[in-house]
Coordinates of C-alpha atoms and ligand atoms in Angstrom, one line a residue:
X131 CA 4.3 -0.5 -52.8
X132 CA 1.6 -1.2 -50.2
X133 CA -1.7 -0.5 -52.0
X134 CA -3.7 -0.5 -48.7
X135 CA -1.8 2.5 -47.6
X136 CA -2.6 4.7 -50.6
X137 CA -5.9 5.7 -49.0
X138 CA -4.0 7.6 -46.3
X139 CA -3.8 11.2 -47.4
X140 CA -1.2 12.5 -44.9
X141 CA 2.2 11.9 -46.5
X142 CA 4.0 11.7 -43.2
X143 CA 1.7 9.0 -41.8
X144 CA 1.9 7.2 -45.1
X145 CA 5.7 7.2 -45.5
X146 CA 6.2 6.1 -41.9
X147 CA 3.7 3.2 -42.4
X148 CA 5.6 2.2 -45.5
X149 CA 8.8 2.1 -43.6
X150 CA 7.2 0.0 -40.8
X151 CA 5.6 -2.4 -43.3
X152 CA 8.9 -2.8 -45.2
X153 CA 10.5 -3.8 -41.9
X154 CA 7.8 -6.1 -40.5
X155 CA 6.6 -7.5 -43.9
X156 CA 2.9 -8.2 -43.1
X157 CA 0.8 -10.3 -45.4
X158 CA -2.1 -7.9 -45.0
X159 CA -2.6 -4.4 -43.9
X160 CA -5.8 -3.2 -42.2
X161 CA -6.4 0.5 -41.6
X162 CA -8.9 0.8 -38.7
X163 CA -11.8 3.1 -39.2
X164 CA -13.3 2.6 -35.8
X165 CA -16.7 1.5 -37.0
X166 CA -19.1 -1.0 -35.3
X167 CA -18.8 -3.3 -38.3
X168 CA -15.1 -3.4 -37.9
X169 CA -15.4 -4.2 -34.2
X170 CA -17.8 -7.0 -34.9
X171 CA -15.6 -8.5 -37.6
X172 CA -12.4 -8.3 -35.5
X173 CA -14.1 -9.7 -32.5
X174 CA -15.4 -12.6 -34.5
X175 CA -12.0 -13.3 -35.9
X176 CA -10.4 -13.2 -32.4
X177 CA -13.0 -15.5 -31.0
X178 CA -12.3 -17.9 -33.9
X179 CA -8.6 -17.9 -33.2
X180 CA -9.1 -18.4 -29.5
X181 CA -7.5 -15.1 -28.7
X182 CA -10.8 -14.1 -27.0
X183 CA -13.6 -16.0 -25.4
X184 CA -17.2 -14.8 -25.4
X185 CA -18.9 -14.3 -22.0
X186 CA -22.5 -14.8 -20.9
X187 CA -24.5 -12.7 -23.3
X188 CA -27.4 -12.0 -20.9
X189 CA -25.3 -11.3 -17.8
X190 CA -22.3 -9.6 -19.5
X191 CA -23.5 -8.3 -22.9
X192 CA -20.6 -7.4 -25.3
X193 CA -18.0 -8.7 -22.9
X194 CA -15.1 -10.9 -23.7
X195 CA -12.2 -12.7 -21.9
X196 CA -8.6 -12.7 -22.9
X197 CA -5.7 -14.7 -21.3
X198 CA -2.2 -13.4 -21.7
X199 CA 0.9 -15.6 -21.8
X200 CA 1.8 -16.6 -18.3
X201 CA 5.1 -14.8 -18.5
X202 CA 3.5 -11.6 -19.7
X203 CA 1.2 -10.2 -17.0
X204 CA 2.6 -6.8 -16.0
X205 CA 4.6 -3.8 -17.1
X206 CA 8.3 -4.5 -17.4
X207 CA 10.2 -1.6 -16.0
X208 CA 13.6 -3.3 -16.4
X209 CA 12.9 -3.8 -20.1
X210 CA 11.6 -0.2 -20.6
X211 CA 14.0 2.3 -22.1
X212 CA 14.2 6.0 -22.9
X213 CA 16.4 6.3 -26.0
X214 CA 17.7 9.9 -26.1
X215 CA 20.8 11.1 -27.9
X216 CA 22.3 12.1 -24.5
X217 CA 22.2 9.6 -21.7
X218 CA 21.8 12.4 -19.1
X219 CA 18.5 13.4 -20.7
X220 CA 17.0 10.1 -19.5
X221 CA 18.3 10.5 -16.0
X222 CA 19.0 8.0 -13.2
X223 CA 15.3 7.3 -13.0
X224 CA 15.2 5.6 -16.5
X225 CA 17.0 2.8 -18.3
X226 CA 18.8 4.4 -21.2
X227 CA 19.8 3.1 -24.6
X228 CA 21.3 5.1 -27.5
X229 CA 18.7 5.4 -30.2
X230 CA 20.8 3.7 -32.9
X231 CA 21.7 0.8 -30.7
X232 CA 18.0 0.4 -29.7
X233 CA 16.8 0.5 -33.3
X234 CA 19.4 -2.0 -34.4
X235 CA 18.5 -4.4 -31.6
X236 CA 14.8 -4.2 -32.0
X237 CA 14.9 -4.1 -35.9
X238 CA 16.3 -7.6 -35.8
X239 CA 13.2 -8.8 -33.9
X240 CA 10.8 -6.6 -36.0
X241 CA 12.3 -7.8 -39.3
X242 CA 9.7 -10.0 -40.9
X243 CA 7.8 -10.4 -37.7
X244 CA 4.4 -9.9 -39.4
X245 CA 5.0 -12.4 -42.2
X246 CA 1.7 -14.3 -42.6
X247 CA 0.0 -11.9 -40.3
X248 CA -2.1 -8.7 -40.6
X249 CA -0.6 -5.3 -39.7
X250 CA -3.4 -3.2 -38.1
X251 CA -3.0 0.5 -38.3
X252 CA -4.7 2.2 -35.4
X253 CA -5.0 6.0 -35.7
X254 CA -6.2 7.5 -32.4
X255 CA -6.8 10.8 -30.6
X256 CA -5.8 11.3 -26.9
X257 CA -8.2 13.8 -25.5
X258 CA -11.6 15.0 -26.6
X259 CA -12.1 15.2 -30.3
X260 CA -11.4 18.8 -31.5
X261 CA -9.8 19.9 -28.2
X262 CA -6.7 22.1 -28.7
X263 CA -5.0 20.0 -26.1
X264 CA -5.6 16.6 -27.7
X265 CA -2.9 14.8 -29.6
X266 CA -2.9 12.2 -32.3
X267 CA -1.1 8.9 -32.3
X268 CA -0.9 6.1 -34.8
X269 CA -0.2 2.6 -33.4
X270 CA 0.8 -0.3 -35.7
X271 CA 0.2 -3.7 -34.1
X272 CA -0.3 -7.3 -35.1
X273 CA -2.7 -8.0 -32.2
X274 CA -6.4 -7.8 -32.5
X275 CA -6.6 -7.7 -28.7
X276 CA -4.6 -4.5 -28.8
X277 CA -6.9 -3.0 -31.5
X278 CA -10.0 -3.8 -29.5
X279 CA -8.5 -2.4 -26.3
X280 CA -7.4 0.8 -28.2
X281 CA -10.9 1.1 -29.4
X282 CA -12.1 1.5 -25.8
X283 CA -9.1 3.4 -24.4
X284 CA -8.8 6.0 -27.1
X285 CA -11.0 7.8 -29.7
X286 CA -9.8 5.6 -32.5
X287 CA -10.4 5.3 -36.2
X288 CA -10.8 7.7 -39.2
X289 CA -11.7 10.6 -37.1
X290 CA -8.1 10.6 -35.7
X291 CA -6.7 11.0 -39.2
X292 CA -9.2 13.8 -39.8
X293 CA -8.1 15.5 -36.6
X294 CA -4.5 15.2 -37.7
X295 CA -5.1 16.8 -41.1
X296 CA -3.6 16.3 -44.5
X297 CA 0.0 17.4 -43.7
X298 CA 0.7 17.6 -40.0
X299 CA 3.8 15.7 -38.8
X300 CA 2.7 16.1 -35.2
X301 CA 1.6 12.5 -34.3
X302 CA 3.1 9.8 -32.2
X303 CA 4.5 6.8 -34.1
X304 CA 3.9 3.6 -32.2
X305 CA 5.1 0.3 -33.4
X306 CA 4.1 -2.9 -31.6
X307 CA 4.4 -6.6 -32.3
X308 CA 3.6 -9.3 -29.9
X309 CA 6.3 -11.4 -31.7
X310 CA 7.0 -14.6 -29.8
X311 CA 6.4 -13.2 -26.3
X312 CA 9.9 -14.2 -25.3
X313 CA 10.9 -12.1 -22.3
X314 CA 14.5 -12.2 -23.5
X315 CA 13.4 -10.4 -26.7
X316 CA 11.0 -8.0 -25.1
X317 CA 11.6 -4.3 -25.2
X318 CA 9.6 -1.2 -24.6
X319 CA 11.6 1.6 -26.2
X320 CA 10.8 5.3 -26.3
X321 CA 12.4 7.8 -28.6
X322 CA 11.0 11.1 -27.3
X323 CA 13.1 13.2 -29.7
X324 CA 11.3 11.5 -32.6
X325 CA 7.9 11.1 -30.9
X326 CA 8.2 7.4 -31.4
X327 CA 7.7 4.2 -29.5
X328 CA 8.7 0.6 -30.3
X329 CA 7.3 -2.2 -28.2
X330 CA 8.0 -5.8 -29.0
X331 CA 7.6 -9.2 -27.3
X332 CA 4.7 -8.5 -25.0
X333 CA 0.9 -8.6 -25.2
X334 CA 0.2 -7.1 -21.8
X335 CA -1.8 -3.8 -21.8
X336 CA 0.7 -1.5 -20.1
X337 CA 3.4 -2.5 -22.5
X338 CA 1.3 -2.6 -25.7
X339 CA -1.5 -0.1 -25.5
X340 CA 1.0 2.5 -26.5
X341 CA -1.4 5.4 -26.1
X342 CA -1.4 5.0 -22.3
X343 CA 1.8 4.9 -20.2
X344 CA 4.1 5.1 -23.3
X345 CA 2.6 8.0 -25.1
X346 CA 0.3 9.8 -22.6
X347 CA 2.9 9.8 -19.8
X348 CA 6.5 9.1 -20.9
X349 CA 6.5 10.8 -24.3
X350 CA 3.8 13.4 -23.3
X351 CA 5.8 14.4 -20.2
X352 CA 8.7 15.2 -22.6
X353 CA 6.4 17.0 -25.1
X354 CA 4.7 18.9 -22.2
X355 CA 8.0 20.3 -21.0
X356 CA 8.9 21.4 -24.5
X357 CA 5.5 22.9 -25.2
X358 CA 4.6 24.4 -21.8
X359 CA 2.1 22.0 -20.3
X360 CA 2.0 19.0 -17.9
X361 CA 1.3 15.3 -18.4
X362 CA 0.7 13.7 -15.0
X363 CA -0.2 10.3 -13.5
X364 CA -3.3 11.7 -11.9
X365 CA -7.0 11.0 -11.6
X366 CA -9.3 14.0 -12.1
X367 CA -12.6 14.3 -10.2
X368 CA -15.2 16.9 -9.5
X369 CA -16.7 17.4 -6.0
X370 CA -20.2 18.8 -6.2
X371 CA -21.4 20.2 -2.8
X372 CA -25.0 20.4 -1.6
X373 CA -25.2 24.0 -3.0
X374 CA -24.4 22.7 -6.4
X375 CA -20.9 24.1 -6.7
X376 CA -18.4 21.7 -8.3
X377 CA -14.7 21.9 -7.4
X378 CA -12.2 19.8 -9.5
X379 CA -9.1 18.2 -8.1
X380 CA -6.3 16.1 -9.6
X381 CA -4.6 13.4 -7.6
X382 CA -1.4 11.3 -8.0
X383 CA -1.0 8.0 -6.1
X384 CA 1.4 5.2 -7.0
X385 CA 0.0 2.4 -9.1
X386 CA -2.4 0.1 -7.3
X387 CA -3.1 2.6 -4.5
X388 CA -6.8 3.2 -5.3
X389 CA -6.8 6.0 -7.9
X390 CA -9.7 4.4 -9.7
X391 CA -11.7 3.9 -6.5
X392 CA -11.2 7.5 -5.4
X393 CA -12.1 8.8 -8.9
X394 CA -15.5 6.9 -8.7
X395 CA -16.2 7.5 -5.0
X396 CA -19.8 7.3 -3.8
X397 CA -20.5 9.8 -0.9
X398 CA -21.4 8.2 2.4
X399 CA -25.0 8.3 3.8
X400 CA -23.9 11.0 6.2
X401 CA -22.9 13.4 3.3
X402 CA -26.2 13.7 1.5
X403 CA -26.2 16.3 -1.2
X404 CA -22.6 15.7 -2.3
X405 CA -21.8 14.1 -5.6
X406 CA -18.5 12.9 -7.1
X407 CA -18.0 13.3 -10.8
X408 CA -15.4 11.2 -12.5
X409 CA -13.4 13.0 -15.2
X410 CA -10.5 10.5 -15.4
X411 CA -8.9 7.7 -13.3
X412 CA -5.2 7.6 -14.4
X413 CA -3.8 10.4 -16.5
X414 CA -4.2 14.2 -16.6
X415 CA -2.9 16.6 -19.3
X416 CA -2.9 20.1 -17.8
X417 CA -2.5 23.5 -19.4
X418 CA -2.5 27.1 -18.1
X419 CA -5.8 28.6 -19.1
X420 CA -6.5 32.2 -20.2
X421 CA -8.0 32.8 -16.8
X422 CA -4.7 32.0 -15.1
X423 CA -5.8 28.7 -13.7
X424 CA -4.6 25.2 -14.5
X425 CA -7.1 23.2 -16.6
X426 CA -7.0 19.4 -17.1
X427 CA -8.3 17.0 -19.7
X428 CA -8.4 13.2 -19.4
X429 CA -6.6 12.1 -22.6
X430 CA -8.2 8.6 -22.3
X431 CA -11.6 7.3 -23.4
X432 CA -11.8 4.2 -21.1
X433 CA -10.5 2.6 -17.9
X434 CA -7.9 -0.1 -17.8
X435 CA -8.4 -1.0 -14.2
X436 CA -7.0 -3.6 -11.8
X437 CA -9.8 -6.1 -11.2
X438 CA -9.0 -7.9 -7.9
X439 CA -10.3 -6.0 -5.0
X440 CA -13.1 -4.3 -7.0
X441 CA -16.5 -5.0 -5.5
X442 CA -19.7 -3.3 -4.5
X443 CA -18.1 -2.0 -1.3
X444 CA -14.8 -0.7 -2.7
X445 CA -16.1 0.6 -6.0
X446 CA -19.8 0.2 -7.0
X447 CA -19.4 2.5 -10.0
X448 CA -16.6 0.4 -11.4
X449 CA -18.7 -2.7 -10.9
X450 CA -21.6 -1.2 -12.8
X451 CA -19.2 0.1 -15.5
X452 CA -17.9 -3.4 -16.3
X453 CA -21.2 -5.1 -16.8
X454 CA -21.2 -4.6 -20.6
X455 CA -18.8 -4.0 -23.5
X456 CA -15.8 -4.8 -21.3
X457 CA -12.7 -6.8 -22.1
X458 CA -11.6 -8.9 -19.1
X459 CA -8.0 -10.0 -19.0
X460 CA -6.7 -12.9 -16.8
X461 CA -9.8 -13.3 -14.5
X462 CA -11.6 -16.5 -13.5
X463 CA -14.1 -17.9 -16.0
X464 CA -17.1 -19.5 -14.3
X465 CA -19.1 -22.4 -15.9
X466 CA -22.0 -20.1 -16.6
X467 CA -19.8 -17.8 -18.8
X468 CA -19.5 -15.1 -16.2
X469 CA -16.3 -14.0 -14.5
X470 CA -14.9 -13.9 -10.9
X471 CA -11.9 -12.6 -9.0
X472 CA -10.5 -12.5 -5.5
X473 CA -12.7 -10.3 -3.3
X474 CA -15.6 -10.3 -5.7
X475 CA -19.0 -9.9 -4.0
X476 CA -20.1 -13.4 -5.1
X477 CA -18.6 -16.4 -3.4
X478 CA -15.8 -18.2 -5.2
X479 CA -17.1 -20.8 -7.7
X480 CA -16.6 -24.3 -6.3
X481 CA -17.3 -26.1 -9.5
X482 CA -16.5 -25.9 -13.2
X483 CA -14.3 -22.7 -13.1
X484 CA -11.1 -22.0 -15.0
X485 CA -8.4 -19.9 -13.5
X486 CA -6.6 -17.1 -15.4
X487 CA -4.3 -19.7 -17.0
X488 CA -7.3 -21.6 -18.3
X489 CA -6.9 -24.5 -15.9
X490 CA -9.6 -26.0 -13.7
X491 CA -9.6 -24.2 -10.4
X492 CA -11.3 -24.3 -7.0
X493 CA -10.8 -21.9 -4.2
X494 CA -9.3 -24.6 -1.9
X495 CA -6.3 -25.1 -4.2
X496 CA -2.9 -24.3 -2.9
X497 CA 0.4 -23.2 -4.4
X498 CA 3.5 -25.3 -3.8
X499 CA 4.4 -23.1 -0.8
X500 CA 1.0 -23.8 0.8
X501 CA -0.4 -20.4 0.1
X502 CA -3.9 -20.2 -1.5
X503 CA -3.8 -20.5 -5.3
X504 CA -5.3 -17.4 -6.8
X505 CA -7.9 -17.8 -9.5
X506 CA -7.5 -14.4 -11.0
X507 CA -4.0 -13.0 -11.8
X508 CA -3.4 -10.2 -9.1
X509 CA -2.8 -7.7 -12.0
X510 CA -5.9 -8.9 -14.0
X511 CA -7.7 -6.0 -15.7
X512 CA -10.9 -4.7 -17.1
X513 CA -11.0 -2.5 -20.1
X514 CA -14.2 -0.5 -20.2
X515 CA -15.6 2.6 -21.8
X516 CA -15.5 5.7 -19.5
X517 CA -18.9 6.7 -20.8
X518 CA -20.5 3.7 -19.1
X519 CA -19.4 4.9 -15.6
X520 CA -22.5 6.1 -13.7
X521 CA -20.4 8.9 -12.1
X522 CA -18.8 10.1 -15.4
X523 CA -18.9 13.9 -15.3
X524 CA -21.3 15.5 -17.8
X525 CA -18.5 17.7 -19.0
X526 CA -15.7 15.0 -19.1
X527 CA -15.2 15.6 -22.8
X528 CA -15.3 19.4 -22.6
X529 CA -12.5 20.4 -25.1
X530 CA -11.1 23.0 -22.7
X531 CA -11.0 20.6 -19.7
X532 CA -11.9 21.4 -16.1
X533 CA -10.2 23.9 -13.8
X534 CA -8.1 22.3 -11.1
X535 CA -8.4 23.9 -7.6
X536 CA -6.2 21.3 -5.8
X537 CA -3.5 18.8 -6.6
X538 CA -3.3 15.9 -4.2
X539 CA -0.3 13.6 -3.7
X540 CA -0.7 10.4 -1.7
X541 CA 1.1 7.3 -0.6
X542 CA 0.6 4.3 1.5
X543 CA 2.3 4.9 4.8
X544 CA 1.6 3.0 8.0
X545 CA 3.1 5.8 10.1
X546 CA 4.8 9.2 9.5
X547 CA 2.4 10.9 7.1
X548 CA -0.8 12.2 8.6
X549 CA -4.3 11.7 7.1
X550 CA -3.9 15.0 5.2
X551 CA -1.8 18.1 5.1
X552 CA -1.4 21.1 2.9
X553 CA 1.7 22.6 1.4
X554 CA 2.5 26.2 2.4
X555 CA 3.0 27.2 -1.3
X556 CA 3.8 25.7 -4.7
X557 CA 7.5 25.2 -4.1
X558 CA 6.8 23.4 -0.8
X559 CA 4.2 21.3 -2.7
X560 CA 6.8 20.3 -5.3
X561 CA 9.1 19.2 -2.5
X562 CA 6.2 17.1 -1.0
X563 CA 5.5 15.5 -4.4
X564 CA 9.2 14.9 -5.1
X565 CA 9.6 13.0 -1.8
X566 CA 6.4 11.1 -2.0
X567 CA 6.7 7.5 -0.9
X568 CA 4.8 4.3 -0.4
X569 CA 5.5 1.3 1.9
X570 CA 5.2 -2.2 0.6
X571 CA 2.9 -4.1 3.0
X572 CA 2.7 -7.8 3.5
X573 CA -0.4 -7.8 1.4
X574 CA 1.6 -6.3 -1.5
X575 CA 4.8 -7.0 -3.1
X576 CA 8.4 -6.9 -1.8
X577 CA 9.8 -6.5 1.7
X578 CA 7.2 -5.3 4.3
X579 CA 7.7 -1.8 5.4
X580 CA 10.2 -1.0 2.7
X581 CA 9.8 2.5 1.5
X582 CA 9.7 3.1 -2.2
X583 CA 10.0 6.8 -3.3
X584 CA 7.7 7.5 -6.2
X585 CA 7.8 11.2 -6.9
X586 CA 4.4 12.5 -8.2
X587 CA 3.7 8.8 -8.8
X588 CA 5.7 9.3 -12.0
X589 CA 8.9 7.3 -11.2
X590 CA 8.1 4.6 -13.8
X591 CA 6.5 7.1 -16.2
X592 CA 8.6 10.2 -16.4
X593 CA 10.1 10.2 -19.9
X594 CA 13.2 12.2 -18.9
X595 CA 15.6 13.1 -16.1
X596 CA 13.5 13.5 -13.0
X597 CA 15.8 16.3 -11.7
X598 CA 14.7 18.3 -14.8
X599 CA 11.1 17.2 -14.2
X600 CA 11.3 18.7 -10.6
X601 CA 12.8 21.9 -12.1
X602 CA 10.0 22.0 -14.7
X603 CA 7.4 21.7 -11.9
X604 CA 9.1 24.6 -10.1
X605 CA 9.2 26.7 -13.3
X606 CA 5.7 26.1 -14.4
X607 CA 4.4 27.0 -11.0
X608 CA 5.8 30.5 -11.4
X609 CA 3.9 30.8 -14.7
X610 CA 0.5 29.8 -13.3
X611 CA -1.1 33.1 -12.0
X612 CA -3.6 31.2 -9.9
X613 CA -2.1 27.8 -9.2
X614 CA -3.9 25.0 -7.5
X615 CA -3.2 24.4 -3.8
X616 CA -1.1 21.3 -3.1
X617 CA -2.0 18.6 -0.6
X618 CA -0.8 15.2 0.6
X619 CA -3.1 12.4 1.9
X620 CA -2.5 9.1 3.5
X621 CA -5.5 6.8 3.9
X622 CA -3.4 4.0 5.3
X623 CA -2.1 5.1 8.7
X624 CA -2.3 2.4 11.3
X625 CA -2.4 2.3 15.1
X626 CA 0.1 0.5 17.4
X627 CA -1.6 -2.9 16.6
X628 CA -1.3 -2.3 12.8
X629 CA -5.1 -1.6 12.4
X630 CA -6.1 1.1 9.9
X631 CA -7.1 4.2 11.7
X632 CA -9.2 5.7 8.9
X633 CA -12.2 3.9 7.3
X634 CA -11.3 4.9 3.8
X635 CA -13.5 4.4 0.6
X636 CA -16.5 6.7 0.6
X637 CA -15.5 8.3 3.8
X638 CA -12.5 9.8 2.1
X639 CA -14.9 12.4 0.9
X640 CA -14.6 13.9 4.5
X641 CA -11.0 14.6 3.7
X642 CA -11.8 16.0 0.2
X643 CA -14.3 18.3 1.9
X644 CA -11.5 19.8 4.0
X645 CA -9.3 20.1 0.9
X646 CA -12.0 21.9 -1.1
X647 CA -12.7 24.2 1.8
X648 CA -9.0 25.1 2.1
X649 CA -8.6 25.5 -1.7
X650 CA -11.7 27.6 -2.3
X651 CA -11.8 29.7 0.9
X652 CA -8.3 30.9 1.5
X653 CA -9.6 33.6 3.8
X654 CA -10.6 31.0 6.4
X655 CA -7.8 30.2 8.8
X656 CA -9.4 28.4 11.7
X657 CA -9.5 25.1 10.0
X658 CA -5.7 24.5 9.8
X659 CA -2.7 24.8 12.0
X660 CA 0.9 25.4 11.0
X661 CA 3.3 22.5 11.7
X662 CA 6.9 21.8 10.5
X663 CA 5.5 19.7 7.6
X664 CA 2.8 22.1 6.5
X665 CA -0.8 22.9 7.3
X666 CA -2.6 20.2 9.2
X667 CA -6.4 20.2 9.9
X668 CA -7.4 21.2 13.4
X669 CA -9.1 18.2 15.0
X670 CA -12.5 19.9 14.9
X671 CA -12.3 20.6 11.1
X672 CA -12.5 17.0 9.9
X673 CA -16.0 15.8 10.2
X674 CA -16.1 12.4 11.9
X675 CA -19.8 12.5 12.8
X676 CA -21.4 9.1 12.3
X677 CA -18.0 7.3 12.1
X678 CA -16.7 4.8 14.5
X679 CA -13.4 6.8 14.4
X680 CA -12.9 8.4 17.9
X681 CA -11.6 11.8 18.6
X682 CA -8.4 10.2 19.9
X683 CA -8.0 8.2 16.7
X684 CA -8.5 11.4 14.7
X685 CA -5.8 13.0 16.8
X686 CA -3.5 10.1 16.1
X687 CA -4.3 10.4 12.4
X688 CA -3.2 14.0 12.4
X689 CA -0.2 13.7 14.6
X690 CA 3.2 14.8 13.5
X691 CA 5.9 12.8 15.3
X692 CA 9.2 14.8 15.1
X693 CA 11.3 11.7 15.6
X694 CA 9.6 9.9 12.7
X695 CA 9.9 12.9 10.5
X696 CA 13.6 13.4 11.3
X697 CA 14.2 9.8 10.1
X698 CA 11.9 10.5 7.1
X699 CA 14.0 13.5 6.1
X700 CA 17.2 11.4 6.3
X701 CA 15.7 8.6 4.3
X702 CA 14.7 10.9 1.5
X703 CA 18.4 11.4 0.7
X704 CA 18.9 7.9 -0.5
X705 CA 16.7 8.8 -3.4
X706 CA 17.4 12.5 -3.9
X707 CA 21.2 12.0 -3.8
X708 CA 21.0 10.0 -7.0
X709 CA 20.4 13.3 -8.9
X710 CA 23.6 14.9 -7.6
X711 CA 24.2 18.4 -8.7
X712 CA 21.2 18.3 -11.0
X713 CA 18.6 18.3 -8.2
X714 CA 17.0 21.8 -8.1
X715 CA 18.3 23.7 -5.1
X716 CA 14.8 24.5 -4.1
X717 CA 14.2 20.9 -3.2
X718 CA 17.2 21.0 -0.8
X719 CA 16.0 24.3 0.5
X720 CA 12.6 22.9 1.4
X721 CA 14.2 19.9 2.9
X722 CA 16.4 22.2 5.0
X723 CA 13.5 24.2 6.2
X724 CA 11.7 21.1 7.3
X725 CA 14.8 19.8 9.1
X726 CA 15.2 23.1 10.9
X727 CA 11.6 23.3 11.9
X728 CA 11.7 19.8 13.4
Ligands
LIG258 C1 -1.7 1.5 -14.4 C2 -0.4 1.6 -13.6 O1 -1.9 0.4 -15.1 O2 -0.2 2.7 -13.0 O3 -2.5 2.4 -14.4 O4 0.4 0.7 -13.5
LIG259 MN1 -1.6 4.2 -13.6

């Protein structure tokens, strides 16, 4: 029926594509091969259509700008659904819709949605080509912007169909249409029982690059539990010490808490001989290796990073990464064809610039409420190839991944959580991850000081009942003969006046140094002390030489205030109680131990 599809050998892929084409009724079908010629042709077409704008060829070779619709600039958690047969499988942490109801609802929007348009078929691999831990997906979309982003974020094209093989059914089926971008007809639906995703009505990355949050986290977390591995919202980095030994850690922080910056950290002057190797900045897929350790791959091929706040101080490696072959979304366009955003190293353009909406913009402009009018959308993004990052690990595409010695959880807390502490054991670590939280600050969104629980940074991304997810963490911990040590960090602790106590950025390596020391030399005991919340560094074991941080400030950074912690334990219940009887008893057990110790 669809001649273009006859070149696809795998009958399961072909019949699913026929089904999708029958529903969406495209005028053309294009099967992406991933070639340079294809990229050039699609880019030219998008430039012609005004979907992309070319940037300054000398300053930013191979870079383009895209502007989304103004009502379509972020992930939409309230329109994101887990569609399982049983409602309980989705849990109180997800919106649920019955699969039949979801398909009926979305089919009405998908019906004929590609009439007069081209349906792009994007086969892709998550993970290094040929890795036993990689997985194949096929995304169908009517957006060239999506195709070009997927080309950076995944290993896309013919090689994905080669990796899948002629008759495997093990691939993610992702259907996307930008449709009319009407928020009332926007749905991000996941069918984990069918390894399927339907996304309609949005053109924003997190909703439409189905490989990323939808497949690599929501669906993959489900598959991982079924198949005995873990899909986590974690960066992966290697810390090479002056002796040339590299230790790998994985770290989970809520969105917009600096994962990309930490993944690309540049050691401070005072720590010569150290080097940070970036393996991934957002997602880790982890398996138990033959040697009994936990091994991680980065399933992605690029970075989809938040732009504002990125500069030569916060993240020089990211700045270098985005100088070529990068898709910028919703940033300021300067008159010379280069780009700008809030807190860029260069001063704001005073003439001839266009804001993210495409309107003339100058930095003195004000919103109706008198606040400064931002030129770049606060969630504006860069999409850039990971291979361009100066700190990319030489082994980042090793099919077996890298061995993880430590898992680090973190949040943004003005008080309560110390700079760093270590879990006594895996079960205690799961409790620390399960009760992870971040405060919204004035500079962020929502009510200042409000605490949002975001267990393992997976609250928006866990594709099933989080009570079962905690249980899975507890269970898999017992199956890892040599599990990573678990830590918690907080770079954001403030003093009485609200000033940050810790310098952050490159200096965070001083904390990583302690973590590595703890994780790799368990026989050492003099560098940590037992407290009710876990093991906290002794004040002499965090190196503050050369910092302005005083010994008193370090003591404040490491202080455990029993009063604050008692309130913290109580406040955890508001979240934990949601899971009722399903919450693993071990979580309550750890909570009880903490309460008693306080
Ligand atoms: C992201 C997120 O885009 O976590 O990585 O929201
Ligand atoms: Mn993320």
